[in-house]
Amino acid sequence: MSIILDIKDLQKTYNSGGHPLTVLQGINFSLQAGDTCAIVGPSGSGKTTLLGLCAGLDRASSGSVILNGVKLDNLSEDERAQVRNQYVGFIFQNFQLIPTLTAIENVMVPLELRGERNVHRQAMELLERVGLAERHDHYPTQLSGGEQQRVSLARAFSNKPAILFADEPTGNLDEETGQRVEKLLFDLNRETGTTLVLVTHDLELAEKTDRIIRIKGGTVVSDQFTSSVGNVQR
Amino acid sequence: MSDTIIHLNKKRPLNLRWLLKMAWRDSRRNRGRLALFISSIVLGIAALVAINSFSDNLRTDIDKQAKSLIGADLVVASNKEIEPKMQQLLDSLALTGDRSDEVRFVSMVFFQASQGTRLVQVRALEQGGFPYYGAIETEPQSASKAFREEGRKALVDHTLLLQYNTKPGDSIKVGNSTFEIAGALHRIPGQTAMTATIAPAVYIPRHYLEETGLLQKGSRINYYHYYKLPETTDADKLVKKLEPRFEEAGFGFDTVNSRKEGTGKAYEDLASFLALVGFVALLLGCVGVASAVHVYIREKLATIGVLRCLGVSGKQAFLIYLFQVMAMGLIGSVVGAILGSLIQLYLPELFRTFLPVEVTVAVSWLAILEGIAIGLVVAVLFALLPLLTIRNVSPLITLRAGVEHLTSQKDKVRWAVYVLILAFIFVFAYFQLNTWLRALAFTGGVIVAFLVLALLARAMMWFVKRFFPVSWGYVWRQSLANLYRPNNQTLLLTVSIGLGTALISTLFLMQRLLLSEVAIAGSENQPNLVLFDIQNAQKEEVARVTQDAGLPLLQYVPVVTMRLEEMNGLRAADVREDTTLGIPDWAYTREYRVTYRDSLISSEKEVEGTWQGTVTNPTAPVPISLEDRYAERLKVELGDTLVFNVQGALVTTVVNHLREVEWNRVQSNFLVVFPKGVLEEAPQFHVLMTRTDSTAQSAAFQQNLVKRFPNVSAIDLDLILQTLDDILGKISFVIRFMALFSIITGILVLIGSINISKFQRVQESVLLRTLGASRKQILSINAFEYLLLGALAAGTGVILSVAASWALAVFSFEVNFVPDFLPLLPVFIGITALTVFIGMLNSRGILNRPPLEVLRREA
């Protein structure tokens, strides 16, 4: 199996009121294609920052991120956007659907951006898969939270991403809806063979992945395979 | 693993079709909001299209009706009796065509029916073919011919007939002769309604002129010769050939083309000025667009962040919103152009008083296309400032809403946009004003106004923050804090309201200032009745009659008319040949009205030299005094020699004294003053200034005077003041009509801005209500905030207008600037109140809904 995400000596420092503030340092890990992994940690530990760096949403202060063979460190924002469009899918805690687009249009955007054909048919198939074909022409405000997150799932998988980043995907949902979305997420992940990186507070959800990386104070405190016993530092 | 295993496609296609589709999709849920943006520029474009369409139509109509502008192929005018040599030339011009002669002068006339007297322009027209083009419009129509062919008949301006309750068939006395009024004169080629207002005309047949006894030596008489030339003669070529001789003789001339150019230019100047007023409305609207787009983009940041996450490049995201703004600008411009085309239907009526031709109403596609293009360009340019931000929106915003969402880099493109905006304003102003300097002044003025208002708004925010009155009550503190909260509208509202106020107040101030210049005549102890053309023999008697009527002799001065023949040895021809001398032509062609006396009067102040009141050496050059600015224009200094032609006799003079003259004082003021002892025997007339206490006294005195001295004319300054007031009123109505576009645009921008900030206000108000604030408290917070904003903006606008009026008064109108602050108070109060009213009207909806509903809805 090939390495899909390779993180080396990652450090992120912000300027806070004229003083440097290091929120991540010495982060090293890599993921094989098809892996599922959860990044967990308390609030302010740096897990969302790490997700942003891994997905190419932000640039590290030092260290390197190689995503599906592309070294992101020296790429411009527009080049990283191209990488995201080709290899990355996203799911956000607050769904982040574009409010002015209908459900199907939201799903079509990544496909249209890639210049693919038959985008409407592909998007409809994905909406059918998440059980929302009937509501394809509804705007996000006309959908419930769970439905919005399912549209978000369809959008995330529409460009057949090599890696999917999910930031607290069930954080804004009630338990029952959350479980339904979780199931859908893992099912789609299995069907497509996509690598999944989850950022969550929810340990129950984290334990459904193959591997849990714990972060505290900006550093990795443990890196654990859920099927194995003990810590495995990579 | 190597650094880059998979190569990125460096040149990604923009995918314009998809971007257009996205722009369309994204705008769907915001069309109501976008409509508000559009409304900001609609009126500016409407004003431009209306004025430009009207100008286009006017130009076409002037072309079509050019010949009736002067009613002949060539008009030659002179203000002195024609010398025999020139008479031959004038006669020869008519050999192959036709000629009509006219003599014009001002005189008193007496209306028998109402026993009223009035100073009018008497025009004695020969029984010839004039007008050769166009027609004399009279009522009854037959009067236009009858007055020249059927004995002692006159045509009288219709306004005079109305004023003096006189009708055709009644009598009018001109000098010693009485004429029957053949009809009311409505229109005659070469005269606009405006000239008729200033100097209403009475036409009499030329061959009765001598009988009137009004042609006396020293009277100011103008001679007009109207020519109809053969088809084969080119009037312009003919004039070019004769120009040197005409100029030498002091003749003025007009051909169809020169009048067309002159008329066209005069109206184009007016149209350009009005177009600039319209352009200010457009700029104001664009400030509204920029601000609306700014807020629109802020609300779209989350969407832009998501698009960036999904792989949209900065350029693509920028284009999606640029296309929306372009569509918005296009729709606004098209709506504006349609509205403008409708408004221009009303303009011929509005300008009727000033127009020399009948203006037809037609759609001007050129003006429409120009308006749409200008609207589109200017809306996009102004919107670019907030739109550029999009390129730097970080996708991280999707993960952390509160995080710094813009990549911090210095943006050179932003500066390029500023330069483009200024260049656009400058180029537009240049095309309207035709001089670089004025275009620069206009652009500079706009920049200064914007900067002053923007700086003031910022200063206020800083001041309130820095010296926050912590001890004040909660309501006041909250209102003040609102002025500098994030996403506040302080800057926008201050600029838009301030600019609108500045424009309105400037127009207002200028009108009052120009009126006050002449209103001095109405003030106490100043003369308000001027008698002139008093002959030497009548001098004593007129004085006695005046005093018998109980009127004072405030000033009684002799006037001698003369021309300048030589200046330090230079004659008119020398000056025309050597243009580097910089001496104006009129120095030699104008007729000088000169007085003589032994002392200076109260409106004069010595500047340089020695005033010698009486001639002591009759053989030496006469020591004279010149007005200092006149001497400057003639490039004459103390000690220079001037030779005057005093009705045939050459008099050599030396400049011995320079004076400053207060021209706005009602006095008989002169450019050239001779000492006593030289001109006493020259042909002359006298001017008497007096003051009447009432209109009735003035009318009775004039009536008596005209009966006894038909050649003496009286100028009633109160009447002139009324006429001027009337004319300025008409002009200012036109300007106000155009300024209305700015005002309504200002109000639209105001409504738009307040509406834009509604979202934040809803959040705040609901939060405050949830925490227990009463409706009254929330209303007070909002009212006080709008009061502060309105007062600051209107106050600054008023101050700016005082500065602008000062500049206009000093540099453009060359009058003393005495600001009249009192009428500015209602402007200030009115605009402040309007701001509060619109603001409160908008807040009402917020308060009428229960907090929970609003919270749910806005969430």
Coordinates of N, CA and C in Angstrom, one line a residue, chain B residues 509-607:
Chain B
L509 N -26.1 78.5 -1.5 CA -25.3 79.6 -1.1 C -24.9 80.5 -2.3
M510 N -24.6 79.8 -3.5 CA -24.2 80.6 -4.7 C -25.4 81.4 -5.2
Q511 N -26.6 80.9 -5.1 CA -27.7 81.6 -5.6 C -27.9 82.9 -4.7
R512 N -27.8 82.7 -3.4 CA -28.0 83.8 -2.5 C -26.9 84.8 -2.6
L513 N -25.7 84.3 -2.9 CA -24.6 85.2 -3.0 C -24.7 86.1 -4.2
L514 N -25.1 85.5 -5.3 CA -25.2 86.3 -6.6 C -26.4 87.3 -6.4
L515 N -27.4 86.9 -5.7 CA -28.5 87.8 -5.5 C -28.1 88.9 -4.6
S516 N -27.4 88.6 -3.6 CA -27.0 89.6 -2.6 C -26.1 90.7 -3.3
E517 N -25.4 90.3 -4.3 CA -24.5 91.2 -5.0 C -25.3 92.4 -5.6
V518 N -26.5 92.0 -6.1 CA -27.4 93.1 -6.7 C -28.3 93.6 -5.7
A519 N -28.6 92.8 -4.6 CA -29.6 93.3 -3.6 C -29.2 94.5 -2.9
I520 N -27.9 94.8 -2.9 CA -27.4 96.0 -2.3 C -28.1 97.2 -2.7
A521 N -28.6 97.2 -4.0 CA -29.3 98.3 -4.6 C -30.6 98.6 -3.8
G522 N -31.1 97.6 -3.2 CA -32.3 97.7 -2.5 C -32.1 98.3 -1.1
S523 N -30.9 98.3 -0.6 CA -30.7 98.7 0.8 C -30.8 100.2 0.9
E524 N -31.0 100.6 2.1 CA -31.4 102.0 2.4 C -30.3 103.0 2.0
N525 N -30.7 104.2 1.7 CA -29.8 105.3 1.3 C -29.0 105.1 0.0
Q526 N -29.2 103.9 -0.7 CA -28.5 103.7 -1.9 C -29.5 104.1 -3.0
P527 N -29.0 104.6 -4.1 CA -29.9 105.0 -5.2 C -30.6 103.8 -5.7
N528 N -31.9 104.0 -6.1 CA -32.6 102.9 -6.8 C -33.3 103.3 -8.1
L529 N -33.0 104.6 -8.5 CA -33.5 105.0 -9.8 C -32.4 105.8 -10.5
V530 N -32.1 105.4 -11.7 CA -31.0 106.0 -12.5 C -31.6 106.7 -13.7
L531 N -31.4 108.0 -13.9 CA -31.9 108.6 -15.1 C -30.6 108.9 -16.0
F532 N -30.8 108.5 -17.3 CA -29.6 108.8 -18.1 C -30.1 109.4 -19.5
D533 N -29.1 109.6 -20.3 CA -29.4 110.3 -21.6 C -29.9 111.7 -21.4
I534 N -29.6 112.3 -20.3 CA -30.0 113.7 -20.0 C -29.0 114.6 -20.8
Q535 N -29.6 115.4 -21.7 CA -28.8 116.3 -22.6 C -28.3 117.5 -21.8
N536 N -27.2 118.1 -22.3 CA -26.7 119.3 -21.6 C -27.8 120.4 -21.3
A537 N -28.6 120.6 -22.3 CA -29.6 121.7 -22.2 C -30.7 121.3 -21.2
Q538 N -30.8 120.0 -20.9 CA -31.9 119.6 -20.0 C -31.4 119.4 -18.6
K539 N -30.2 119.5 -18.4 CA -29.5 119.2 -17.1 C -30.2 119.9 -15.9
E540 N -30.3 121.2 -16.0 CA -30.8 122.0 -14.9 C -32.3 121.7 -14.6
E541 N -33.1 121.5 -15.8 CA -34.5 121.3 -15.6 C -34.8 120.0 -15.0
V542 N -34.1 118.9 -15.5 CA -34.3 117.6 -14.9 C -34.0 117.6 -13.4
A543 N -33.0 118.3 -13.0 CA -32.6 118.4 -11.6 C -33.8 119.1 -10.8
R544 N -34.3 120.1 -11.4 CA -35.4 120.8 -10.7 C -36.6 119.9 -10.6
V545 N -37.0 119.2 -11.7 CA -38.2 118.3 -11.7 C -38.0 117.3 -10.6
T546 N -36.8 116.8 -10.5 CA -36.5 115.7 -9.6 C -36.7 116.2 -8.2
Q547 N -36.1 117.3 -7.9 CA -36.2 117.9 -6.6 C -37.6 118.3 -6.2
D548 N -38.3 118.8 -7.2 CA -39.7 119.1 -7.0 C -40.5 117.9 -6.6
A549 N -40.2 116.8 -7.1 CA -40.9 115.5 -6.8 C -40.5 115.0 -5.4
G550 N -39.6 115.8 -4.7 CA -39.2 115.4 -3.4 C -38.1 114.3 -3.4
L551 N -37.4 114.2 -4.5 CA -36.3 113.2 -4.6 C -35.0 113.8 -4.5
P552 N -34.0 113.1 -3.9 CA -32.7 113.7 -3.7 C -31.8 113.5 -5.0
L553 N -30.9 114.5 -5.2 CA -29.9 114.3 -6.3 C -28.7 113.6 -5.7
L554 N -28.7 112.3 -5.7 CA -27.6 111.6 -5.0 C -26.3 111.7 -5.8
Q555 N -26.4 111.6 -7.1 CA -25.2 111.8 -7.9 C -25.6 112.3 -9.3
Y556 N -24.8 113.2 -9.8 CA -25.2 113.8 -11.1 C -23.9 113.9 -11.9
V557 N -23.7 113.1 -12.9 CA -22.4 113.1 -13.5 C -22.5 113.2 -15.0
P558 N -21.5 113.9 -15.6 CA -21.5 114.0 -17.1 C -20.9 112.7 -17.7
V559 N -21.3 112.3 -18.8 CA -20.7 111.1 -19.5 C -20.3 111.5 -20.9
V560 N -19.1 111.2 -21.3 CA -18.7 111.5 -22.7 C -18.2 110.2 -23.3
T561 N -18.7 109.9 -24.5 CA -18.3 108.6 -25.1 C -17.1 108.8 -26.0
M562 N -16.2 107.9 -26.0 CA -15.0 108.0 -26.8 C -14.5 106.6 -27.1
R563 N -13.5 106.6 -28.0 CA -12.8 105.3 -28.3 C -11.3 105.5 -28.1
L564 N -10.7 104.3 -27.9 CA -9.2 104.4 -27.8 C -8.6 104.3 -29.2
E565 N -7.7 105.2 -29.4 CA -7.1 105.2 -30.8 C -5.7 104.6 -30.8
E566 N -4.9 105.0 -29.7 CA -3.5 104.6 -29.7 C -3.1 104.3 -28.2
M567 N -2.2 103.4 -28.0 CA -1.7 103.1 -26.7 C -0.2 103.1 -26.8
N568 N 0.5 104.0 -26.3 CA 2.0 104.1 -26.4 C 2.4 103.9 -27.9
G569 N 1.6 104.5 -28.8 CA 2.0 104.5 -30.2 C 1.4 103.3 -30.9
L570 N 0.8 102.3 -30.2 CA 0.3 101.1 -30.8 C -1.2 101.3 -31.2
R571 N -1.5 101.1 -32.5 CA -2.9 101.2 -32.9 C -3.5 99.8 -32.9
A572 N -4.8 99.8 -33.2 CA -5.6 98.5 -33.2 C -4.9 97.5 -34.1
A573 N -4.5 97.9 -35.3 CA -4.0 97.0 -36.3 C -2.6 96.4 -35.8
D574 N -1.8 97.2 -35.1 CA -0.5 96.7 -34.6 C -0.8 95.6 -33.5
V575 N -1.8 95.8 -32.7 CA -2.0 94.9 -31.6 C -2.6 93.6 -32.2
R576 N -3.4 93.7 -33.3 CA -3.9 92.5 -33.9 C -2.8 91.7 -34.6
E577 N -1.8 92.4 -35.2 CA -0.8 91.7 -35.9 C 0.2 91.0 -34.9
D578 N 0.5 91.7 -33.8 CA 1.5 91.1 -32.9 C 0.7 90.6 -31.6
T579 N 0.3 89.3 -31.7 CA -0.5 88.8 -30.6 C 0.3 88.6 -29.4
T580 N 1.7 88.6 -29.5 CA 2.5 88.4 -28.3 C 2.4 89.6 -27.3
L581 N 1.9 90.7 -27.8 CA 1.7 91.8 -26.9 C 0.7 91.5 -25.8
G582 N -0.2 90.6 -26.1 CA -1.2 90.2 -25.1 C -2.2 91.3 -24.8
I583 N -2.4 92.2 -25.7 CA -3.4 93.3 -25.4 C -4.7 92.9 -26.1
P584 N -5.8 92.8 -25.3 CA -7.1 92.4 -25.9 C -7.6 93.3 -27.0
D585 N -8.3 92.7 -27.9 CA -8.9 93.4 -29.1 C -9.9 94.5 -28.6
W586 N -10.7 94.1 -27.6 CA -11.7 95.0 -27.2 C -11.3 96.3 -26.7
A587 N -10.0 96.4 -26.3 CA -9.4 97.7 -25.8 C -9.7 98.8 -26.9
Y588 N -9.6 98.4 -28.1 CA -9.8 99.4 -29.2 C -11.2 99.5 -29.7
T589 N -11.9 98.4 -29.7 CA -13.2 98.4 -30.3 C -14.3 98.9 -29.4
R590 N -14.2 98.8 -28.1 CA -15.3 99.1 -27.2 C -15.4 100.7 -27.2
E591 N -16.6 101.0 -26.8 CA -16.9 102.4 -26.6 C -16.7 102.7 -25.1
Y592 N -15.9 103.8 -24.8 CA -15.7 104.1 -23.4 C -16.6 105.2 -23.0
R593 N -17.3 105.0 -21.9 CA -18.1 106.1 -21.3 C -17.3 106.7 -20.2
V594 N -16.9 107.9 -20.4 CA -15.9 108.5 -19.5 C -16.5 109.8 -18.8
T595 N -16.2 110.0 -17.5 CA -16.6 111.2 -16.9 C -15.5 112.1 -16.5
Y596 N -15.7 113.3 -16.1 CA -14.7 114.2 -15.7 C -15.1 114.8 -14.4
R597 N -14.2 114.9 -13.5 CA -14.4 115.6 -12.2 C -13.1 115.9 -11.5
D598 N -13.2 116.6 -10.4 CA -11.9 117.0 -9.7 C -11.6 116.2 -8.5
S599 N -12.4 115.2 -8.1 CA -12.1 114.5 -6.9 C -12.6 113.0 -7.0
L600 N -12.1 112.2 -6.1 CA -12.5 110.8 -6.1 C -13.8 110.7 -5.4
I601 N -14.6 109.6 -5.7 CA -15.8 109.5 -4.9 C -15.7 108.3 -4.0
S602 N -16.8 108.1 -3.2 CA -16.6 107.1 -2.0 C -16.4 105.7 -2.5
S603 N -16.8 105.3 -3.7 CA -16.5 103.9 -4.1 C -15.1 103.7 -4.7
E604 N -14.3 104.8 -4.7 CA -13.0 104.7 -5.3 C -11.9 104.8 -4.2
K605 N -10.7 104.1 -4.5 CA -9.6 104.2 -3.5 C -8.3 104.4 -4.3
E606 N -7.5 105.3 -3.9 CA -6.3 105.5 -4.7 C -5.3 104.3 -4.5
V607 N -4.7 103.9 -5.6 CA -3.8 102.7 -5.6 C -2.4 103.2 -5.8

